mmCIF file of C-alpha atoms and ligand atoms in Angstrom:
data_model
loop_
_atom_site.group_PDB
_atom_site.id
_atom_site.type_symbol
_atom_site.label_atom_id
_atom_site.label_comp_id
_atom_site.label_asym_id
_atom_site.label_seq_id
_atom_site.Cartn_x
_atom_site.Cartn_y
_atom_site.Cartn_z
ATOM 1 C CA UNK A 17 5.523 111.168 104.146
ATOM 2 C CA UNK A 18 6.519 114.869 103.814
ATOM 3 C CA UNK A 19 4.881 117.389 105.469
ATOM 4 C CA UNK A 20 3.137 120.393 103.471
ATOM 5 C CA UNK A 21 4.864 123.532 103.855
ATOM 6 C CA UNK A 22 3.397 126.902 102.996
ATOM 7 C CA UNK A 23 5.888 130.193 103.198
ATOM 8 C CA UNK A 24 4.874 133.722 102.824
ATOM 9 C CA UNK A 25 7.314 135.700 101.368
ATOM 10 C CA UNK A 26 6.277 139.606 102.156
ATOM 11 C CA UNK A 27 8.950 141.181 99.950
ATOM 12 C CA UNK A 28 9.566 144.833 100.522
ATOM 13 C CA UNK A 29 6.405 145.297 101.582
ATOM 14 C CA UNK A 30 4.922 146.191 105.655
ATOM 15 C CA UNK A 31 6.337 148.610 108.190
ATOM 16 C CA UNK A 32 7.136 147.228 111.734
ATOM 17 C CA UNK A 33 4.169 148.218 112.810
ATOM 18 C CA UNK A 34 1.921 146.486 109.494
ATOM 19 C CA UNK A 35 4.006 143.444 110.039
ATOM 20 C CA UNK A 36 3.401 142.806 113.526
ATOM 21 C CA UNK A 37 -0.530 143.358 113.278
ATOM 22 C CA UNK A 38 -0.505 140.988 110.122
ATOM 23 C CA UNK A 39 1.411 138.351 112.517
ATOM 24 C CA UNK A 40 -0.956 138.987 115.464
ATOM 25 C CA UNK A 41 -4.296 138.598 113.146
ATOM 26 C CA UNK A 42 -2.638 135.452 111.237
ATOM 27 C CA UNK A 43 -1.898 133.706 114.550
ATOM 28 C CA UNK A 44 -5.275 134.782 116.115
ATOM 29 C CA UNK A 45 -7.002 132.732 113.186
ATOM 30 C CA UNK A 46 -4.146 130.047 112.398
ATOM 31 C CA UNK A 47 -5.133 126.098 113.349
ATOM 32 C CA UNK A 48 -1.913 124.414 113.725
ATOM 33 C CA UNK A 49 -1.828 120.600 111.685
ATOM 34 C CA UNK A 50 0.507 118.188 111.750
ATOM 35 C CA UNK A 51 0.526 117.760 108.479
ATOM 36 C CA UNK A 52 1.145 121.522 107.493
ATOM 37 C CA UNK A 53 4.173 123.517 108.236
ATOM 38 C CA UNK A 54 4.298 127.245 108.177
ATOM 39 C CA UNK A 55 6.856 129.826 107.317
ATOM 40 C CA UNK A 56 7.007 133.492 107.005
ATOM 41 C CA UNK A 57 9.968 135.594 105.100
ATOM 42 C CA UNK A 58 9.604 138.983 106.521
ATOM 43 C CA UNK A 59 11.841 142.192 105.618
ATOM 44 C CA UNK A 60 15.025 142.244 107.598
ATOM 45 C CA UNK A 61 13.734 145.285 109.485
ATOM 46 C CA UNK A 62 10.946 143.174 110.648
ATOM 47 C CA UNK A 63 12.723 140.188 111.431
ATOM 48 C CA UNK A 64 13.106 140.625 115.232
ATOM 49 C CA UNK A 65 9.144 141.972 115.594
ATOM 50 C CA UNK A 66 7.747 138.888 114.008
ATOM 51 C CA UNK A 67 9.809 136.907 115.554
ATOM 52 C CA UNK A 68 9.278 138.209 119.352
ATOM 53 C CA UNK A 69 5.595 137.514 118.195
ATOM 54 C CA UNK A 70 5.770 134.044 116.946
ATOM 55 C CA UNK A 71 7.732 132.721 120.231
ATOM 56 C CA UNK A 72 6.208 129.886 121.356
ATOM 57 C CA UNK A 73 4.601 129.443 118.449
ATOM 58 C CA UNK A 74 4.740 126.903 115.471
ATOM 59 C CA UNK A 75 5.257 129.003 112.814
ATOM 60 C CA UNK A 76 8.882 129.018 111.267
ATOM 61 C CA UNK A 77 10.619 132.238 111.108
ATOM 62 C CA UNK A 78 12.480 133.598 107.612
ATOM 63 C CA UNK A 79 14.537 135.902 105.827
ATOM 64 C CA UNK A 80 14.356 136.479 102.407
ATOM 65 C CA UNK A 81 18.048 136.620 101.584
ATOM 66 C CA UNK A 82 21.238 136.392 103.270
ATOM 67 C CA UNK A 83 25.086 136.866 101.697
ATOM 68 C CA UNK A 84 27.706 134.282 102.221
ATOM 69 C CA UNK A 85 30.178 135.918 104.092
ATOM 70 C CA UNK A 86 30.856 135.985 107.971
ATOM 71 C CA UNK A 87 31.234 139.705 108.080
ATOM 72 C CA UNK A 88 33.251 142.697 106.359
ATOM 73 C CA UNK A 89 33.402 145.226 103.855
ATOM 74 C CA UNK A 90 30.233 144.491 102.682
ATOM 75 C CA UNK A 91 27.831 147.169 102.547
ATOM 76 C CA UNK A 92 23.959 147.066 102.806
ATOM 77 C CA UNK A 93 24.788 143.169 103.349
ATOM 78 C CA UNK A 94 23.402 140.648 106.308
ATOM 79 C CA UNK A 95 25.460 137.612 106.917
ATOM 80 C CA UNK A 96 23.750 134.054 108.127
ATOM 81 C CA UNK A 97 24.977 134.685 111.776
ATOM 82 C CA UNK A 98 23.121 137.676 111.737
ATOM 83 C CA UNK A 99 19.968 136.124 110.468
ATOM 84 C CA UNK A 100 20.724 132.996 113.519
ATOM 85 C CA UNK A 101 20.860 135.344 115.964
ATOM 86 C CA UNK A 102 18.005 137.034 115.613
ATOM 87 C CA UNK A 103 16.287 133.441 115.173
ATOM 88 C CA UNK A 104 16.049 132.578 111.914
ATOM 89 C CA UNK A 105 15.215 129.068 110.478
ATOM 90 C CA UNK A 106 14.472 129.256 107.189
ATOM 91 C CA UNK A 107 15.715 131.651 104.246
ATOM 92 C CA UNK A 108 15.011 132.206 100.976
ATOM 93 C CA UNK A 109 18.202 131.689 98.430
ATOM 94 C CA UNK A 110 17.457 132.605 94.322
ATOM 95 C CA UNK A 111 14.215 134.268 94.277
ATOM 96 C CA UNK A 112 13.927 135.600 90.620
ATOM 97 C CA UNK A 113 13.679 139.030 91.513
ATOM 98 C CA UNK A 114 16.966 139.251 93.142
ATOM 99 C CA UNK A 115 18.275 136.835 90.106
ATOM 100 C CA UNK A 116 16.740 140.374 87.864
ATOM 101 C CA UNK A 117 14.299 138.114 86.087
ATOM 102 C CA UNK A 118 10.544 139.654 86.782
ATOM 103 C CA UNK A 119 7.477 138.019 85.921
ATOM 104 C CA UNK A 120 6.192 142.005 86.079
ATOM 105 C CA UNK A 121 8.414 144.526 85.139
ATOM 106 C CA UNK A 122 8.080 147.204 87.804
ATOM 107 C CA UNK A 123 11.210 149.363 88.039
ATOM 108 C CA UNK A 124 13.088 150.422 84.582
ATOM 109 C CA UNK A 125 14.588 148.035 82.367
ATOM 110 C CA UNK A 126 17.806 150.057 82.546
ATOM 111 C CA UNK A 127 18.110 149.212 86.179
ATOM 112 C CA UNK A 128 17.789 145.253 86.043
ATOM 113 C CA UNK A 129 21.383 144.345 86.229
ATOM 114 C CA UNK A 130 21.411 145.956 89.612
ATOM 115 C CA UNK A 131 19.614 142.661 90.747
ATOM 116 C CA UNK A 132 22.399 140.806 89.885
ATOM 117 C CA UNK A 133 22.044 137.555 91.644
ATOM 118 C CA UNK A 134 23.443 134.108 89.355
ATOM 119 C CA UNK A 135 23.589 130.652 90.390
ATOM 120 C CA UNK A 136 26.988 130.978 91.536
ATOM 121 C CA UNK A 137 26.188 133.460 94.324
ATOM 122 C CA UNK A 138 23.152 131.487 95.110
ATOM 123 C CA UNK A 139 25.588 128.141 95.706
ATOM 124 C CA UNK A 140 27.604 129.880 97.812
ATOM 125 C CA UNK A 141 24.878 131.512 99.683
ATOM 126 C CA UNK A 142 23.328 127.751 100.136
ATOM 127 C CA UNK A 143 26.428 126.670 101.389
ATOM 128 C CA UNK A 144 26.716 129.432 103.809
ATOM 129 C CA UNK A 145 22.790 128.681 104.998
ATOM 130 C CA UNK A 146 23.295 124.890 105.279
ATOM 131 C CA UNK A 147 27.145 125.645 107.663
ATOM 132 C CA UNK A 148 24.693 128.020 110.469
ATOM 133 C CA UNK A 149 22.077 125.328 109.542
ATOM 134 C CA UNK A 150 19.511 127.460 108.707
ATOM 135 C CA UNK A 151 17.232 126.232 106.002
ATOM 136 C CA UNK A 152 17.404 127.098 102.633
ATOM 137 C CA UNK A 153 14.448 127.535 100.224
ATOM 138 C CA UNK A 154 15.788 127.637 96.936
ATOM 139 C CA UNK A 155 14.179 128.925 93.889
ATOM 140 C CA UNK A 156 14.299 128.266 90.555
ATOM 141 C CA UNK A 157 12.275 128.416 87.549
ATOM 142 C CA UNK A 158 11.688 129.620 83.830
ATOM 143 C CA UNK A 159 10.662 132.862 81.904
ATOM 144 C CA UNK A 160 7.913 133.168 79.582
ATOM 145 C CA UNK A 161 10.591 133.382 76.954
ATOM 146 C CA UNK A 162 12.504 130.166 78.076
ATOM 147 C CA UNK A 163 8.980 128.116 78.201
ATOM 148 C CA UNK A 164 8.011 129.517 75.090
ATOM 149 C CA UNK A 165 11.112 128.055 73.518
ATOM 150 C CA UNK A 166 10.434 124.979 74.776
ATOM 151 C CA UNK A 167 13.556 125.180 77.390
ATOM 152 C CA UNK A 168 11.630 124.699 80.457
ATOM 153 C CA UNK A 169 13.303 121.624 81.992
ATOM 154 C CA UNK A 170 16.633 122.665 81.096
ATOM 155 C CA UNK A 171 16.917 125.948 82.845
ATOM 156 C CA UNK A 172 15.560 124.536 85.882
ATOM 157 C CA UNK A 173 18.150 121.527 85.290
ATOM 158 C CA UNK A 174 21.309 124.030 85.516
ATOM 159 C CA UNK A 175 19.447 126.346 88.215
ATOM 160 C CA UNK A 176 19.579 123.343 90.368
ATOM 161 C CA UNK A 177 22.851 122.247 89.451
ATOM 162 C CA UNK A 178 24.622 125.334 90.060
ATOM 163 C CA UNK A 179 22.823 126.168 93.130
ATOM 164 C CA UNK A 180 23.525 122.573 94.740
ATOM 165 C CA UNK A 181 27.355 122.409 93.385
ATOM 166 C CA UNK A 182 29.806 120.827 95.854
ATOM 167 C CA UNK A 183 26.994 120.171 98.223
ATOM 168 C CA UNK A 184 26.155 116.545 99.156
ATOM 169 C CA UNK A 185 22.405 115.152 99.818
ATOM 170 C CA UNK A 186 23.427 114.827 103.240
ATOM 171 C CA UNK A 187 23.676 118.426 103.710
ATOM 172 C CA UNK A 188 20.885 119.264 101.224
ATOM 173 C CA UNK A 189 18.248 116.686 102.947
ATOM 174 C CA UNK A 190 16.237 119.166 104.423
ATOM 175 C CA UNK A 191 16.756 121.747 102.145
ATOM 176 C CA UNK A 192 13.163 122.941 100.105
ATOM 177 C CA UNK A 193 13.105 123.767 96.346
ATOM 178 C CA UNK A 194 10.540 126.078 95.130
ATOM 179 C CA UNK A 195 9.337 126.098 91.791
ATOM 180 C CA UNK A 196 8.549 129.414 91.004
ATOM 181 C CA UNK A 197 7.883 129.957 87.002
ATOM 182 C CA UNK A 198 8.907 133.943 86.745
ATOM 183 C CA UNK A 199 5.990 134.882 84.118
ATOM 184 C CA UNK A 200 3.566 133.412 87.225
ATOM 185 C CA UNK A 201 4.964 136.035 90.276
ATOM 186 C CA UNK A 202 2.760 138.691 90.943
ATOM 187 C CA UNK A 203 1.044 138.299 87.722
ATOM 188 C CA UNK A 204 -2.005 136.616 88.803
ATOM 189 C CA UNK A 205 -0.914 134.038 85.924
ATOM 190 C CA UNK A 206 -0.611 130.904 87.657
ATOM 191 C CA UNK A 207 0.841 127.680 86.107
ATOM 192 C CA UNK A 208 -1.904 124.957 85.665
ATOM 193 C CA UNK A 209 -2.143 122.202 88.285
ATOM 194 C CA UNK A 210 -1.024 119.466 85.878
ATOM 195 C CA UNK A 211 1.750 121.324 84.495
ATOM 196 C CA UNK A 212 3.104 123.486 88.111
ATOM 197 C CA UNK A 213 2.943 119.488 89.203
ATOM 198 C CA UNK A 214 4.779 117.867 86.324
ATOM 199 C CA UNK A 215 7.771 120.438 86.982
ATOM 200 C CA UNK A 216 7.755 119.900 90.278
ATOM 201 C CA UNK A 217 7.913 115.791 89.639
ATOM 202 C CA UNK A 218 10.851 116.396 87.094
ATOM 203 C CA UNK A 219 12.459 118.888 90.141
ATOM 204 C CA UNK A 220 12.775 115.388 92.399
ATOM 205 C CA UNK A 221 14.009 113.010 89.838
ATOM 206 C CA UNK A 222 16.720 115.800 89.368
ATOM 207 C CA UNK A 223 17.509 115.929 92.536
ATOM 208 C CA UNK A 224 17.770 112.083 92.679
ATOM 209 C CA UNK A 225 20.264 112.302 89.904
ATOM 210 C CA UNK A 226 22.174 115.501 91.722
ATOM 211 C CA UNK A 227 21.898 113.581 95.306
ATOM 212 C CA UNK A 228 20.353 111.028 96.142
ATOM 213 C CA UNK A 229 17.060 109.160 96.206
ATOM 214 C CA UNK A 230 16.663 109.195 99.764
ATOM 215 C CA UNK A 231 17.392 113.235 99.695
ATOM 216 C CA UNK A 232 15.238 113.851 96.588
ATOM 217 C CA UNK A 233 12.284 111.942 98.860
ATOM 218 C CA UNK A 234 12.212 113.747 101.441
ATOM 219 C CA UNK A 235 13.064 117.562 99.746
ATOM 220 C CA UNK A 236 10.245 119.380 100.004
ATOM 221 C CA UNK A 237 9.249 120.942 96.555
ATOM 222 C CA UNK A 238 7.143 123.774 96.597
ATOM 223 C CA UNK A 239 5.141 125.935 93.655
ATOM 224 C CA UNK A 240 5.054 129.425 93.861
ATOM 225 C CA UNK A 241 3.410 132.247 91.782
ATOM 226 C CA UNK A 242 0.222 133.781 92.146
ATOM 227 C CA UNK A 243 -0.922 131.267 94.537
ATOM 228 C CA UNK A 244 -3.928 132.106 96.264
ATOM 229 C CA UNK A 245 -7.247 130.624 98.351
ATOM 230 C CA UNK A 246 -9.257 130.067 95.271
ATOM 231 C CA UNK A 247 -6.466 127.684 93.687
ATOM 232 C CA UNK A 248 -4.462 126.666 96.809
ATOM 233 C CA UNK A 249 -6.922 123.483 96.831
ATOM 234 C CA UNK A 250 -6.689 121.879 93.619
ATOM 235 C CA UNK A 251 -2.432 122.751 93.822
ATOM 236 C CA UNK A 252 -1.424 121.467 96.715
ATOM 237 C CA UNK A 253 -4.049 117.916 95.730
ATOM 238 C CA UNK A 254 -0.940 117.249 93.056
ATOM 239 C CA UNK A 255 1.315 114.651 94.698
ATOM 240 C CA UNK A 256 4.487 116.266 93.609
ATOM 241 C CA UNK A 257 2.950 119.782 95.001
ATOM 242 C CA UNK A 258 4.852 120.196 98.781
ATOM 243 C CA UNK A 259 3.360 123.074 99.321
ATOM 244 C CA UNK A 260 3.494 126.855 98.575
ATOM 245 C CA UNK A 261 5.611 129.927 98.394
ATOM 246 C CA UNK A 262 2.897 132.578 98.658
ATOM 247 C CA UNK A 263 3.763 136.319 98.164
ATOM 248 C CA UNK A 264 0.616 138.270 97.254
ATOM 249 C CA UNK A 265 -1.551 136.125 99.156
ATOM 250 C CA UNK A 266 0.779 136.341 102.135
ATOM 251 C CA UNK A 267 -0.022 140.131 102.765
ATOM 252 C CA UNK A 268 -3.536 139.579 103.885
ATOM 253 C CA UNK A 269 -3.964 137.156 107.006
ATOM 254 C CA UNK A 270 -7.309 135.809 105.616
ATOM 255 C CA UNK A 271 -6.954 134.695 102.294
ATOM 256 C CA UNK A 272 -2.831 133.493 103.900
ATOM 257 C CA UNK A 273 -4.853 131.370 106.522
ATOM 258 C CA UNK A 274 -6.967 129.796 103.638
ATOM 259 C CA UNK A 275 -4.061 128.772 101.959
ATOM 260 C CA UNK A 276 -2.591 127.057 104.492
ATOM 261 C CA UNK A 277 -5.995 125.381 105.428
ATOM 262 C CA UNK A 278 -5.857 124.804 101.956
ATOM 263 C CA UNK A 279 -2.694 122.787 102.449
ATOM 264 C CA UNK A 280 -3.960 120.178 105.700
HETATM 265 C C1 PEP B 537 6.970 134.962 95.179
HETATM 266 O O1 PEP B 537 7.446 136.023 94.866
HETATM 267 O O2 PEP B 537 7.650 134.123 95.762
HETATM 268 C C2 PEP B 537 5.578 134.719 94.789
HETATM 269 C C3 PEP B 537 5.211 133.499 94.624
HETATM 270 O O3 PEP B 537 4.770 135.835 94.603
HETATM 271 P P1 PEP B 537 3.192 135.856 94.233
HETATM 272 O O4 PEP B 537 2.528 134.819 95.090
HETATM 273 O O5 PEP B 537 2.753 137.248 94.592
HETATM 274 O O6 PEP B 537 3.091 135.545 92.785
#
């Protein structure tokens, strides 16, 4: 039986300061379940603040994204050793925005290709995650476009094969995939139950085919995009529904508690 798990992914959004009384509310009014795992992906800057707040406690601590490489000429960069030092456990590897694919287009189109992330760099990130074992969340996931063209399953299909090339179910096994359908993220769109489930169900038979069964059982898959209390519920019901990746949501330590609740 897999355990829920339910991530909030802050983004480039909370000062030191913000972070660490969002952290301090959330844990004030957190229950802790067996069943329900917890996460949080704060900025880099806040990394060492949340985490001197969340010692001792259950709650998993996250980066958003890492690059592959030990160390070097790598400006602007943070390398996995980095992130394990300061005591992270869990990191985020694809997100759309960093892959330049935005379910809301807030910065100039001219300036997309700056977010240049492709499946390559995201395998090789993976594979640097997995070596410091730190856990990788992967995303993947569609845009309105690709649905609309009926191309749904096969752009996740190559996401996850690029992303898990040259990497074996034994080093994958506790990996998490997050199904994240870009026209859903920070749109306050979000994918129905039935469908956001049926994804997620075709996401683990992939990963049966790409691993192995046993791996592809016990992979958390998660749905994220616009996930919030008011649909947390009838989401995380669906079988092939892990749990969440929560952005939005995340930001405020009631409705983030409600989700998880949500989740148990
Ligand atoms: C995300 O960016 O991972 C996300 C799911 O965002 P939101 O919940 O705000 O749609």
């Amino acid at each position: 039986m897999r355990a829920k798990l339910v991530v909030g992914n802050w983004k480039m959004n909370l000062t030191r300061p913000e972070a660490a009384s969002c952290v301090e509310a959330l844990v004030k009014q957190i229950d802790s379940y067996e069943d329900v795992e917890v996460g949080l992906c704060p900025s880099y800057l806040s990394i060492p603040v949340v985490g001197n707040l969340l010692q001792g406690k259950s709650i998993l601590l996250g980066a958003q994204d890492v690059f592959w490489a030990g160390s070097g000429a790598f400006t602007g960069q943070v390398s996995p050793s980095m992130l394990k030092e300061v005591g992270v456990q869990i990191c985020i590897v694809g997100h759309s925005e960093p892959r330049g694919r935005f379910g809301k287009l807030e910065i100039p189109e001219s300036t997309i290709s700056y977010f240049g992330e492709t499946d390559q760099t995201v395998n090789l990130k993976l594979k640097a995650l997995l070596y410091h074992g730190i856990v990788p969340i992967l995303c993947v996931g569609e845009t309105l476009a690709e649905r609309e063209a009926g191309k749904t399953d096969s752009v996740i299909q190559d996401q996850l094969a690029g992303a898990l090339d040259g990497i074996d179910a034994a080093e994958f096994i506790a990996g998490v995939v997050a199904y994240e359908p870009v026209w859903a993220i920070g749109t306050g769109k979000t994918c129905d139950t039935e469908e956001a489930s049926r994804v997620c169900g075709m996401i683990r038979t992939h990963l049966a085919k790409l691993l192995d069964q046993d791996a592809a059982d016990s992979i958390r898959v998660l749905y994220g995009g616009s996930v919030k209390a008011a649909n947390a519920k009838e989401l995380f019901r669906a079988p092939d529904i892990d749990g969440g990746l929560v952005g939005g949501a995340s930001l405020n330590p009631e409705e983030f508690v409600q989700v998880i609740r949500a989740a148990h």
